[in-house]
């Protein structure tokens, strides 16, 4: 999956005391895009500070430490000027689903997630005063009312509903992603993950499920989510009652007929579909 970057090691400890050097990688975001240099159709790299300093002499003093992968540190830069002509260009975040190398693709979407959080946490939601970056934690702090804002992580479930040799697949309604997927949904206040599974299946396809069991989790920066994958068994009728506001279709597939998508082993959804199709369950 997209976070599986071994043998590289991701270290998300917050180190605001760390200062970038000329070789530090810069993550620069605008809208839903990240500044990169494409080296071929799928490969890329980030600019280093030395690549940007001629047009941005103050970047060493106006950056935010993000994380490290191995001994390479990544910093967030805002409102930079890109030298012209330049080998760097903004690339939509969807590019990183299949981009190489994988550890840099993971860095790109994780850095973008943090960029979005910083952008959306400029002012205190309680009193409206400006927030500032805390000196010890990855937190935005209000000096006026002492409100503390931490990075947003939304728990959600990925649900593989099985019935013997069959798996339920669906397609989303009104989204750009048109491939087959499993059912999914966000956990509500006061709800366990298992209760989310039962509710989402009932709401989206009108089915009851039992024998709910946890499979694996995945951070998913595209929606600020922490995904938890579950397998569960159909309980009772298999008659689908589709919520057409959420889904374009939902249908049962025999194991041997399950369509597989080439997603470069990025998503928990596709891994779970493959897990079932390959007879592991």
PDB file of C-alpha atoms in Angstrom:
ATOM      1  CA  UNK A   1       0.000   0.000   0.000  1.00  0.00           C
ATOM      2  CA  UNK A   2       1.052   3.601  -0.411  1.00  0.00           C
ATOM      3  CA  UNK A   3       2.522   3.809   3.111  1.00  0.00           C
ATOM      4  CA  UNK A   4       4.577   0.617   2.680  1.00  0.00           C
ATOM      5  CA  UNK A   5       7.940   2.154   1.787  1.00  0.00           C
ATOM      6  CA  UNK A   6      10.397  -0.388   3.253  1.00  0.00           C
ATOM      7  CA  UNK A   7      13.370  -0.507   3.373  1.00  0.00           C
ATOM      8  CA  UNK A   8      12.920   3.259   3.762  1.00  0.00           C
ATOM      9  CA  UNK A   9      11.765   4.432   7.179  1.00  0.00           C
ATOM     10  CA  UNK A  10       9.318   7.258   7.824  1.00  0.00           C
ATOM     11  CA  UNK A  11       9.888   9.332  10.987  1.00  0.00           C
ATOM     12  CA  UNK A  12       7.048  11.722  11.799  1.00  0.00           C
ATOM     13  CA  UNK A  13       8.522  13.115  15.029  1.00  0.00           C
ATOM     14  CA  UNK A  14       8.006  16.882  15.044  1.00  0.00           C
ATOM     15  CA  UNK A  15      11.369  18.666  15.060  1.00  0.00           C
ATOM     16  CA  UNK A  16      10.846  22.440  14.791  1.00  0.00           C
ATOM     17  CA  UNK A  17      14.395  22.898  16.068  1.00  0.00           C
ATOM     18  CA  UNK A  18      15.775  21.403  12.853  1.00  0.00           C
ATOM     19  CA  UNK A  19      17.017  23.851  10.227  1.00  0.00           C
ATOM     20  CA  UNK A  20      17.062  22.951   6.525  1.00  0.00           C
ATOM     21  CA  UNK A  21      20.232  22.717   4.489  1.00  0.00           C
ATOM     22  CA  UNK A  22      20.798  23.154   0.758  1.00  0.00           C
ATOM     23  CA  UNK A  23      20.027  19.455   0.136  1.00  0.00           C
ATOM     24  CA  UNK A  24      16.809  19.389   2.194  1.00  0.00           C
ATOM     25  CA  UNK A  25      13.745  18.575   0.126  1.00  0.00           C
ATOM     26  CA  UNK A  26      11.072  21.250  -0.254  1.00  0.00           C
ATOM     27  CA  UNK A  27       7.360  20.440  -0.472  1.00  0.00           C
ATOM     28  CA  UNK A  28       5.470  23.312  -2.087  1.00  0.00           C
ATOM     29  CA  UNK A  29       1.708  23.012  -2.612  1.00  0.00           C
ATOM     30  CA  UNK A  30      -0.955  24.976  -4.437  1.00  0.00           C
ATOM     31  CA  UNK A  31      -4.605  23.972  -4.775  1.00  0.00           C
ATOM     32  CA  UNK A  32      -4.396  20.163  -5.110  1.00  0.00           C
ATOM     33  CA  UNK A  33      -0.912  20.050  -6.621  1.00  0.00           C
ATOM     34  CA  UNK A  34       2.692  19.666  -5.454  1.00  0.00           C
ATOM     35  CA  UNK A  35       5.847  21.108  -7.037  1.00  0.00           C
ATOM     36  CA  UNK A  36       8.024  18.340  -8.511  1.00  0.00           C
ATOM     37  CA  UNK A  37      10.452  17.543 -11.295  1.00  0.00           C
ATOM     38  CA  UNK A  38       9.257  14.738 -13.569  1.00  0.00           C
ATOM     39  CA  UNK A  39      12.142  12.507 -14.632  1.00  0.00           C
ATOM     40  CA  UNK A  40       9.965  10.269 -16.841  1.00  0.00           C
ATOM     41  CA  UNK A  41       6.284   9.318 -17.160  1.00  0.00           C
ATOM     42  CA  UNK A  42       6.072   7.927 -13.609  1.00  0.00           C
ATOM     43  CA  UNK A  43       9.242   9.046 -11.813  1.00  0.00           C
ATOM     44  CA  UNK A  44       9.847  12.342 -10.048  1.00  0.00           C
ATOM     45  CA  UNK A  45      11.802  14.166  -7.392  1.00  0.00           C
ATOM     46  CA  UNK A  46      11.264  17.234  -5.196  1.00  0.00           C
ATOM     47  CA  UNK A  47      13.213  20.478  -5.469  1.00  0.00           C
ATOM     48  CA  UNK A  48      15.995  20.964  -2.951  1.00  0.00           C
ATOM     49  CA  UNK A  49      16.383  24.229  -1.112  1.00  0.00           C
ATOM     50  CA  UNK A  50      19.426  25.008  -3.237  1.00  0.00           C
ATOM     51  CA  UNK A  51      17.206  24.865  -6.351  1.00  0.00           C
ATOM     52  CA  UNK A  52      14.908  27.601  -5.019  1.00  0.00           C
ATOM     53  CA  UNK A  53      17.134  29.880  -2.937  1.00  0.00           C
ATOM     54  CA  UNK A  54      18.159  32.232  -5.783  1.00  0.00           C
ATOM     55  CA  UNK A  55      14.575  33.494  -6.144  1.00  0.00           C
ATOM     56  CA  UNK A  56      13.633  32.992  -2.495  1.00  0.00           C
ATOM     57  CA  UNK A  57      16.551  34.130  -0.313  1.00  0.00           C
ATOM     58  CA  UNK A  58      14.502  33.889   2.899  1.00  0.00           C
ATOM     59  CA  UNK A  59      13.266  30.309   2.484  1.00  0.00           C
ATOM     60  CA  UNK A  60      15.663  28.974   5.113  1.00  0.00           C
ATOM     61  CA  UNK A  61      13.940  31.177   7.684  1.00  0.00           C
ATOM     62  CA  UNK A  62      10.338  30.692   6.520  1.00  0.00           C
ATOM     63  CA  UNK A  63       9.695  26.970   6.316  1.00  0.00           C
ATOM     64  CA  UNK A  64       7.997  24.324   8.445  1.00  0.00           C
ATOM     65  CA  UNK A  65       9.600  21.028   9.380  1.00  0.00           C
ATOM     66  CA  UNK A  66       7.385  18.129   8.269  1.00  0.00           C
ATOM     67  CA  UNK A  67       9.093  14.740   8.719  1.00  0.00           C
ATOM     68  CA  UNK A  68      12.065  12.650   7.684  1.00  0.00           C
ATOM     69  CA  UNK A  69      12.452   9.557   5.547  1.00  0.00           C
ATOM     70  CA  UNK A  70      15.707   7.819   6.412  1.00  0.00           C
ATOM     71  CA  UNK A  71      18.155  10.732   6.864  1.00  0.00           C
ATOM     72  CA  UNK A  72      16.381  13.029   4.359  1.00  0.00           C
ATOM     73  CA  UNK A  73      14.367  15.866   5.915  1.00  0.00           C
ATOM     74  CA  UNK A  74      11.295  17.402   4.270  1.00  0.00           C
ATOM     75  CA  UNK A  75      10.085  20.966   4.821  1.00  0.00           C
ATOM     76  CA  UNK A  76       6.933  22.807   3.821  1.00  0.00           C
ATOM     77  CA  UNK A  77       7.361  26.048   1.875  1.00  0.00           C
ATOM     78  CA  UNK A  78       4.587  28.522   1.102  1.00  0.00           C
ATOM     79  CA  UNK A  79       4.307  31.285  -1.501  1.00  0.00           C
ATOM     80  CA  UNK A  80       7.575  30.636  -3.267  1.00  0.00           C
ATOM     81  CA  UNK A  81       8.828  31.907  -6.611  1.00  0.00           C
ATOM     82  CA  UNK A  82       9.996  29.210  -9.015  1.00  0.00           C
ATOM     83  CA  UNK A  83      13.038  30.130 -11.131  1.00  0.00           C
ATOM     84  CA  UNK A  84      12.305  30.533 -14.841  1.00  0.00           C
ATOM     85  CA  UNK A  85      12.908  28.618 -16.947  1.00  0.00           C
ATOM     86  CA  UNK A  86      12.491  25.700 -14.556  1.00  0.00           C
ATOM     87  CA  UNK A  87      12.483  21.925 -14.627  1.00  0.00           C
ATOM     88  CA  UNK A  88       9.883  21.994 -11.834  1.00  0.00           C
ATOM     89  CA  UNK A  89       6.101  22.082 -12.296  1.00  0.00           C
ATOM     90  CA  UNK A  90       2.978  21.602 -10.193  1.00  0.00           C
ATOM     91  CA  UNK A  91       1.646  18.034 -10.345  1.00  0.00           C
ATOM     92  CA  UNK A  92      -1.860  17.012  -9.266  1.00  0.00           C
ATOM     93  CA  UNK A  93      -1.901  14.811  -6.180  1.00  0.00           C
ATOM     94  CA  UNK A  94      -3.527  11.955  -8.126  1.00  0.00           C
ATOM     95  CA  UNK A  95      -0.200  11.520  -9.932  1.00  0.00           C
ATOM     96  CA  UNK A  96       1.348  10.165  -6.716  1.00  0.00           C
ATOM     97  CA  UNK A  97      -0.969   7.136  -6.641  1.00  0.00           C
ATOM     98  CA  UNK A  98       1.254   5.504  -9.264  1.00  0.00           C
ATOM     99  CA  UNK A  99       4.422   7.637  -9.148  1.00  0.00           C
ATOM    100  CA  UNK A 100       7.891   6.352  -8.368  1.00  0.00           C
ATOM    101  CA  UNK A 101       9.850   6.061  -6.178  1.00  0.00           C
ATOM    102  CA  UNK A 102       7.189   5.008  -3.706  1.00  0.00           C
ATOM    103  CA  UNK A 103       8.755   6.594  -0.626  1.00  0.00           C
ATOM    104  CA  UNK A 104       8.734  10.005  -2.331  1.00  0.00           C
ATOM    105  CA  UNK A 105       5.139   9.515  -3.469  1.00  0.00           C
ATOM    106  CA  UNK A 106       4.195   8.823   0.142  1.00  0.00           C
ATOM    107  CA  UNK A 107       6.095  11.936   1.210  1.00  0.00           C
ATOM    108  CA  UNK A 108       4.216  14.001  -1.375  1.00  0.00           C
ATOM    109  CA  UNK A 109       0.699  13.075  -0.265  1.00  0.00           C
ATOM    110  CA  UNK A 110       1.599  13.198   3.428  1.00  0.00           C
ATOM    111  CA  UNK A 111       3.178  16.627   2.991  1.00  0.00           C
ATOM    112  CA  UNK A 112       0.120  17.761   1.053  1.00  0.00           C
ATOM    113  CA  UNK A 113      -2.152  16.588   3.879  1.00  0.00           C
ATOM    114  CA  UNK A 114      -0.176  18.654   6.388  1.00  0.00           C
ATOM    115  CA  UNK A 115      -0.196  21.647   4.027  1.00  0.00           C
ATOM    116  CA  UNK A 116      -4.003  21.465   3.877  1.00  0.00           C
ATOM    117  CA  UNK A 117      -4.234  21.294   7.648  1.00  0.00           C
ATOM    118  CA  UNK A 118      -1.992  24.333   8.146  1.00  0.00           C
ATOM    119  CA  UNK A 119      -3.963  26.269   5.509  1.00  0.00           C
ATOM    120  CA  UNK A 120      -7.266  25.498   7.239  1.00  0.00           C
ATOM    121  CA  UNK A 121      -6.053  26.294  10.750  1.00  0.00           C
ATOM    122  CA  UNK A 122      -4.990  29.926  10.464  1.00  0.00           C
ATOM    123  CA  UNK A 123      -7.586  31.239  12.921  1.00  0.00           C
ATOM    124  CA  UNK A 124      -9.012  29.957  16.166  1.00  0.00           C
ATOM    125  CA  UNK A 125     -12.389  28.294  15.773  1.00  0.00           C
ATOM    126  CA  UNK A 126     -13.346  29.399  19.296  1.00  0.00           C
ATOM    127  CA  UNK A 127     -12.450  33.090  19.467  1.00  0.00           C
ATOM    128  CA  UNK A 128     -11.306  33.953  15.934  1.00  0.00           C
ATOM    129  CA  UNK A 129      -7.810  35.094  16.903  1.00  0.00           C
ATOM    130  CA  UNK A 130      -4.824  34.105  14.736  1.00  0.00           C
ATOM    131  CA  UNK A 131      -3.252  30.752  15.532  1.00  0.00           C
ATOM    132  CA  UNK A 132       0.496  30.162  15.698  1.00  0.00           C
ATOM    133  CA  UNK A 133       2.635  27.080  15.310  1.00  0.00           C
ATOM    134  CA  UNK A 134       3.538  25.604  18.685  1.00  0.00           C
ATOM    135  CA  UNK A 135       7.229  25.449  19.539  1.00  0.00           C
ATOM    136  CA  UNK A 136       7.186  21.848  20.887  1.00  0.00           C
ATOM    137  CA  UNK A 137       4.275  19.944  19.334  1.00  0.00           C
ATOM    138  CA  UNK A 138       2.732  19.734  15.886  1.00  0.00           C
ATOM    139  CA  UNK A 139      -0.126  21.894  16.992  1.00  0.00           C
ATOM    140  CA  UNK A 140      -1.661  25.284  16.223  1.00  0.00           C
ATOM    141  CA  UNK A 141      -2.076  27.345  19.382  1.00  0.00           C
ATOM    142  CA  UNK A 142      -4.251  30.336  20.268  1.00  0.00           C
ATOM    143  CA  UNK A 143      -2.536  32.802  22.604  1.00  0.00           C
ATOM    144  CA  UNK A 144      -5.867  34.511  23.281  1.00  0.00           C
ATOM    145  CA  UNK A 145      -8.070  31.652  24.531  1.00  0.00           C
ATOM    146  CA  UNK A 146      -5.467  28.845  24.667  1.00  0.00           C
ATOM    147  CA  UNK A 147      -7.312  26.661  22.173  1.00  0.00           C
ATOM    148  CA  UNK A 148      -5.161  23.808  20.777  1.00  0.00           C
ATOM    149  CA  UNK A 149      -5.646  22.430  17.255  1.00  0.00           C
ATOM    150  CA  UNK A 150      -4.011  19.149  16.233  1.00  0.00           C
ATOM    151  CA  UNK A 151      -3.805  17.629  12.734  1.00  0.00           C
ATOM    152  CA  UNK A 152      -7.117  16.332  11.467  1.00  0.00           C
ATOM    153  CA  UNK A 153      -7.430  12.558  11.167  1.00  0.00           C
ATOM    154  CA  UNK A 154     -10.867  11.116  10.382  1.00  0.00           C
ATOM    155  CA  UNK A 155     -11.513   7.424  11.144  1.00  0.00           C
ATOM    156  CA  UNK A 156     -13.234   5.533   8.334  1.00  0.00           C
ATOM    157  CA  UNK A 157     -13.927   1.927   7.399  1.00  0.00           C
ATOM    158  CA  UNK A 158     -13.418  -0.113   4.232  1.00  0.00           C
ATOM    159  CA  UNK A 159     -15.930  -2.971   4.125  1.00  0.00           C
ATOM    160  CA  UNK A 160     -15.671  -6.254   2.232  1.00  0.00           C
ATOM    161  CA  UNK A 161     -19.080  -7.957   2.434  1.00  0.00           C
ATOM    162  CA  UNK A 162     -18.833 -11.648   1.545  1.00  0.00           C
ATOM    163  CA  UNK A 163     -21.390 -14.378   0.951  1.00  0.00           C
ATOM    164  CA  UNK A 164     -19.630 -17.707   0.592  1.00  0.00           C
ATOM    165  CA  UNK A 165     -17.760 -17.482  -2.705  1.00  0.00           C
ATOM    166  CA  UNK A 166     -19.145 -14.025  -3.518  1.00  0.00           C
ATOM    167  CA  UNK A 167     -17.898 -10.501  -2.823  1.00  0.00           C
ATOM    168  CA  UNK A 168     -19.960  -7.304  -2.978  1.00  0.00           C
ATOM    169  CA  UNK A 169     -18.421  -4.570  -5.150  1.00  0.00           C
ATOM    170  CA  UNK A 170     -19.732  -1.095  -5.824  1.00  0.00           C
ATOM    171  CA  UNK A 171     -19.062   2.075  -7.780  1.00  0.00           C
ATOM    172  CA  UNK A 172     -19.353   5.568  -6.337  1.00  0.00           C
ATOM    173  CA  UNK A 173     -21.960   8.009  -7.590  1.00  0.00           C
ATOM    174  CA  UNK A 174     -20.876  11.448  -8.809  1.00  0.00           C
ATOM    175  CA  UNK A 175     -17.113  10.965  -8.399  1.00  0.00           C
ATOM    176  CA  UNK A 176     -14.213  10.977 -10.794  1.00  0.00           C
ATOM    177  CA  UNK A 177     -13.135   7.525  -9.507  1.00  0.00           C
ATOM    178  CA  UNK A 178     -15.142   5.117 -11.703  1.00  0.00           C
ATOM    179  CA  UNK A 179     -13.556   1.781 -10.811  1.00  0.00           C
ATOM    180  CA  UNK A 180     -15.035  -0.965  -8.652  1.00  0.00           C
ATOM    181  CA  UNK A 181     -14.493  -0.499  -4.939  1.00  0.00           C
ATOM    182  CA  UNK A 182     -15.630  -1.840  -1.592  1.00  0.00           C
ATOM    183  CA  UNK A 183     -18.181  -0.107   0.578  1.00  0.00           C
ATOM    184  CA  UNK A 184     -16.756   2.623   2.813  1.00  0.00           C
ATOM    185  CA  UNK A 185     -17.782   5.325   5.237  1.00  0.00           C
ATOM    186  CA  UNK A 186     -16.693   7.630   8.037  1.00  0.00           C
ATOM    187  CA  UNK A 187     -17.214   6.797  11.696  1.00  0.00           C
ATOM    188  CA  UNK A 188     -19.714   9.007  13.496  1.00  0.00           C
ATOM    189  CA  UNK A 189     -19.484  10.435  17.025  1.00  0.00           C
ATOM    190  CA  UNK A 190     -20.186   7.812  19.696  1.00  0.00           C
ATOM    191  CA  UNK A 191     -19.834   4.914  17.263  1.00  0.00           C
ATOM    192  CA  UNK A 192     -17.445   1.966  17.257  1.00  0.00           C
ATOM    193  CA  UNK A 193     -15.763   0.927  14.030  1.00  0.00           C
ATOM    194  CA  UNK A 194     -17.816  -2.276  14.013  1.00  0.00           C
ATOM    195  CA  UNK A 195     -21.024  -0.275  14.365  1.00  0.00           C
ATOM    196  CA  UNK A 196     -19.879   1.899  11.468  1.00  0.00           C
ATOM    197  CA  UNK A 197     -19.556  -1.241   9.333  1.00  0.00           C
ATOM    198  CA  UNK A 198     -23.115  -2.329  10.141  1.00  0.00           C
ATOM    199  CA  UNK A 199     -24.595   1.140   9.605  1.00  0.00           C
ATOM    200  CA  UNK A 200     -22.810   1.888   6.338  1.00  0.00           C
ATOM    201  CA  UNK A 201     -23.738  -1.455   4.792  1.00  0.00           C
ATOM    202  CA  UNK A 202     -27.386  -0.974   5.764  1.00  0.00           C
ATOM    203  CA  UNK A 203     -27.467   2.648   4.558  1.00  0.00           C
ATOM    204  CA  UNK A 204     -25.718   2.062   1.226  1.00  0.00           C
ATOM    205  CA  UNK A 205     -27.063  -1.323   0.118  1.00  0.00           C
ATOM    206  CA  UNK A 206     -29.755  -2.296   2.640  1.00  0.00           C
ATOM    207  CA  UNK A 207     -28.016  -5.468   3.835  1.00  0.00           C
ATOM    208  CA  UNK A 208     -27.363  -6.934   7.272  1.00  0.00           C
ATOM    209  CA  UNK A 209     -23.923  -8.323   8.133  1.00  0.00           C
ATOM    210  CA  UNK A 210     -22.395 -10.479  10.842  1.00  0.00           C
ATOM    211  CA  UNK A 211     -18.998 -11.938  11.838  1.00  0.00           C
ATOM    212  CA  UNK A 212     -17.248  -8.563  11.452  1.00  0.00           C
ATOM    213  CA  UNK A 213     -13.467  -8.977  11.654  1.00  0.00           C
ATOM    214  CA  UNK A 214     -10.613  -6.523  11.350  1.00  0.00           C
ATOM    215  CA  UNK A 215      -8.098  -6.914   8.517  1.00  0.00           C
ATOM    216  CA  UNK A 216      -5.634  -3.998   8.341  1.00  0.00           C
ATOM    217  CA  UNK A 217      -5.393  -0.189   8.555  1.00  0.00           C
ATOM    218  CA  UNK A 218      -4.047   2.488   6.214  1.00  0.00           C
ATOM    219  CA  UNK A 219      -3.413   6.236   6.460  1.00  0.00           C
ATOM    220  CA  UNK A 220      -5.098   7.890   3.471  1.00  0.00           C
ATOM    221  CA  UNK A 221      -3.981  11.475   3.042  1.00  0.00           C
ATOM    222  CA  UNK A 222      -6.350  12.195   0.159  1.00  0.00           C
ATOM    223  CA  UNK A 223      -9.253  12.416   2.634  1.00  0.00           C
ATOM    224  CA  UNK A 224      -7.398  13.079   5.925  1.00  0.00           C
ATOM    225  CA  UNK A 225      -8.436   9.576   6.945  1.00  0.00           C
ATOM    226  CA  UNK A 226      -7.201   6.603   8.888  1.00  0.00           C
ATOM    227  CA  UNK A 227      -8.854   3.655   7.138  1.00  0.00           C
ATOM    228  CA  UNK A 228      -9.677   0.409   8.947  1.00  0.00           C
ATOM    229  CA  UNK A 229     -10.447  -2.561   6.724  1.00  0.00           C
ATOM    230  CA  UNK A 230     -13.033  -5.146   7.773  1.00  0.00           C
ATOM    231  CA  UNK A 231     -14.356  -8.363   6.288  1.00  0.00           C
ATOM    232  CA  UNK A 232     -17.890  -9.387   7.221  1.00  0.00           C
ATOM    233  CA  UNK A 233     -20.460 -12.010   6.207  1.00  0.00           C
ATOM    234  CA  UNK A 234     -23.904 -11.430   4.755  1.00  0.00           C
ATOM    235  CA  UNK A 235     -26.638 -12.013   7.349  1.00  0.00           C
ATOM    236  CA  UNK A 236     -29.941 -12.875   5.663  1.00  0.00           C
ATOM    237  CA  UNK A 237     -31.263 -11.681   2.323  1.00  0.00           C
ATOM    238  CA  UNK A 238     -28.837 -10.683  -0.460  1.00  0.00           C
ATOM    239  CA  UNK A 239     -31.379  -8.331  -2.066  1.00  0.00           C
ATOM    240  CA  UNK A 240     -29.557  -5.012  -2.623  1.00  0.00           C
ATOM    241  CA  UNK A 241     -31.425  -1.750  -1.951  1.00  0.00           C
ATOM    242  CA  UNK A 242     -29.098   0.873  -3.377  1.00  0.00           C
ATOM    243  CA  UNK A 243     -28.593   4.358  -1.951  1.00  0.00           C
ATOM    244  CA  UNK A 244     -28.264   6.154  -5.300  1.00  0.00           C
ATOM    245  CA  UNK A 245     -26.966   9.349  -3.725  1.00  0.00           C
ATOM    246  CA  UNK A 246     -23.867   7.427  -2.579  1.00  0.00           C
ATOM    247  CA  UNK A 247     -23.494   4.626  -5.121  1.00  0.00           C
ATOM    248  CA  UNK A 248     -23.958   4.283  -8.862  1.00  0.00           C
ATOM    249  CA  UNK A 249     -24.235   0.494  -8.550  1.00  0.00           C
ATOM    250  CA  UNK A 250     -23.511  -2.472  -6.287  1.00  0.00           C
ATOM    251  CA  UNK A 251     -23.381  -6.104  -7.354  1.00  0.00           C
ATOM    252  CA  UNK A 252     -22.228  -9.534  -6.239  1.00  0.00           C
ATOM    253  CA  UNK A 253     -19.257 -11.176  -7.968  1.00  0.00           C
ATOM    254  CA  UNK A 254     -18.214 -14.813  -7.833  1.00  0.00           C
ATOM    255  CA  UNK A 255     -14.609 -15.079  -6.673  1.00  0.00           C
ATOM    256  CA  UNK A 256     -13.266 -16.069 -10.089  1.00  0.00           C
ATOM    257  CA  UNK A 257     -15.145 -13.208 -11.816  1.00  0.00           C
ATOM    258  CA  UNK A 258     -13.944 -10.380  -9.566  1.00  0.00           C
ATOM    259  CA  UNK A 259     -12.363  -7.599 -11.683  1.00  0.00           C
ATOM    260  CA  UNK A 260      -8.948  -6.442 -10.517  1.00  0.00           C
ATOM    261  CA  UNK A 261      -7.726  -2.875 -10.938  1.00  0.00           C
ATOM    262  CA  UNK A 262      -4.072  -2.019 -11.498  1.00  0.00           C
ATOM    263  CA  UNK A 263      -3.543   0.531  -8.732  1.00  0.00           C
ATOM    264  CA  UNK A 264       0.178  -0.163  -8.169  1.00  0.00           C
ATOM    265  CA  UNK A 265      -0.676  -1.771  -4.809  1.00  0.00           C
ATOM    266  CA  UNK A 266      -1.620   1.631  -3.394  1.00  0.00           C
ATOM    267  CA  UNK A 267      -4.993   1.241  -1.701  1.00  0.00           C
ATOM    268  CA  UNK A 268      -6.370  -0.881   1.104  1.00  0.00           C
ATOM    269  CA  UNK A 269      -9.525  -1.396  -0.970  1.00  0.00           C
ATOM    270  CA  UNK A 270      -7.721  -3.094  -3.849  1.00  0.00           C
ATOM    271  CA  UNK A 271      -5.554  -5.162  -1.491  1.00  0.00           C
ATOM    272  CA  UNK A 272      -8.652  -6.515   0.233  1.00  0.00           C
ATOM    273  CA  UNK A 273     -10.307  -7.327  -3.093  1.00  0.00           C
ATOM    274  CA  UNK A 274      -7.187  -9.227  -4.177  1.00  0.00           C
ATOM    275  CA  UNK A 275      -6.989 -10.973  -0.798  1.00  0.00           C
ATOM    276  CA  UNK A 276     -10.471 -12.413  -1.270  1.00  0.00           C
ATOM    277  CA  UNK A 277     -10.088 -13.212  -4.979  1.00  0.00           C
ATOM    278  CA  UNK A 278      -6.863 -15.132  -4.308  1.00  0.00           C
ATOM    279  CA  UNK A 279      -8.699 -17.452  -1.925  1.00  0.00           C
ATOM    280  CA  UNK A 280      -7.195 -16.204   1.320  1.00  0.00           C
ATOM    281  CA  UNK A 281     -10.635 -16.016   2.937  1.00  0.00           C
TER     282      UNK A 281
END
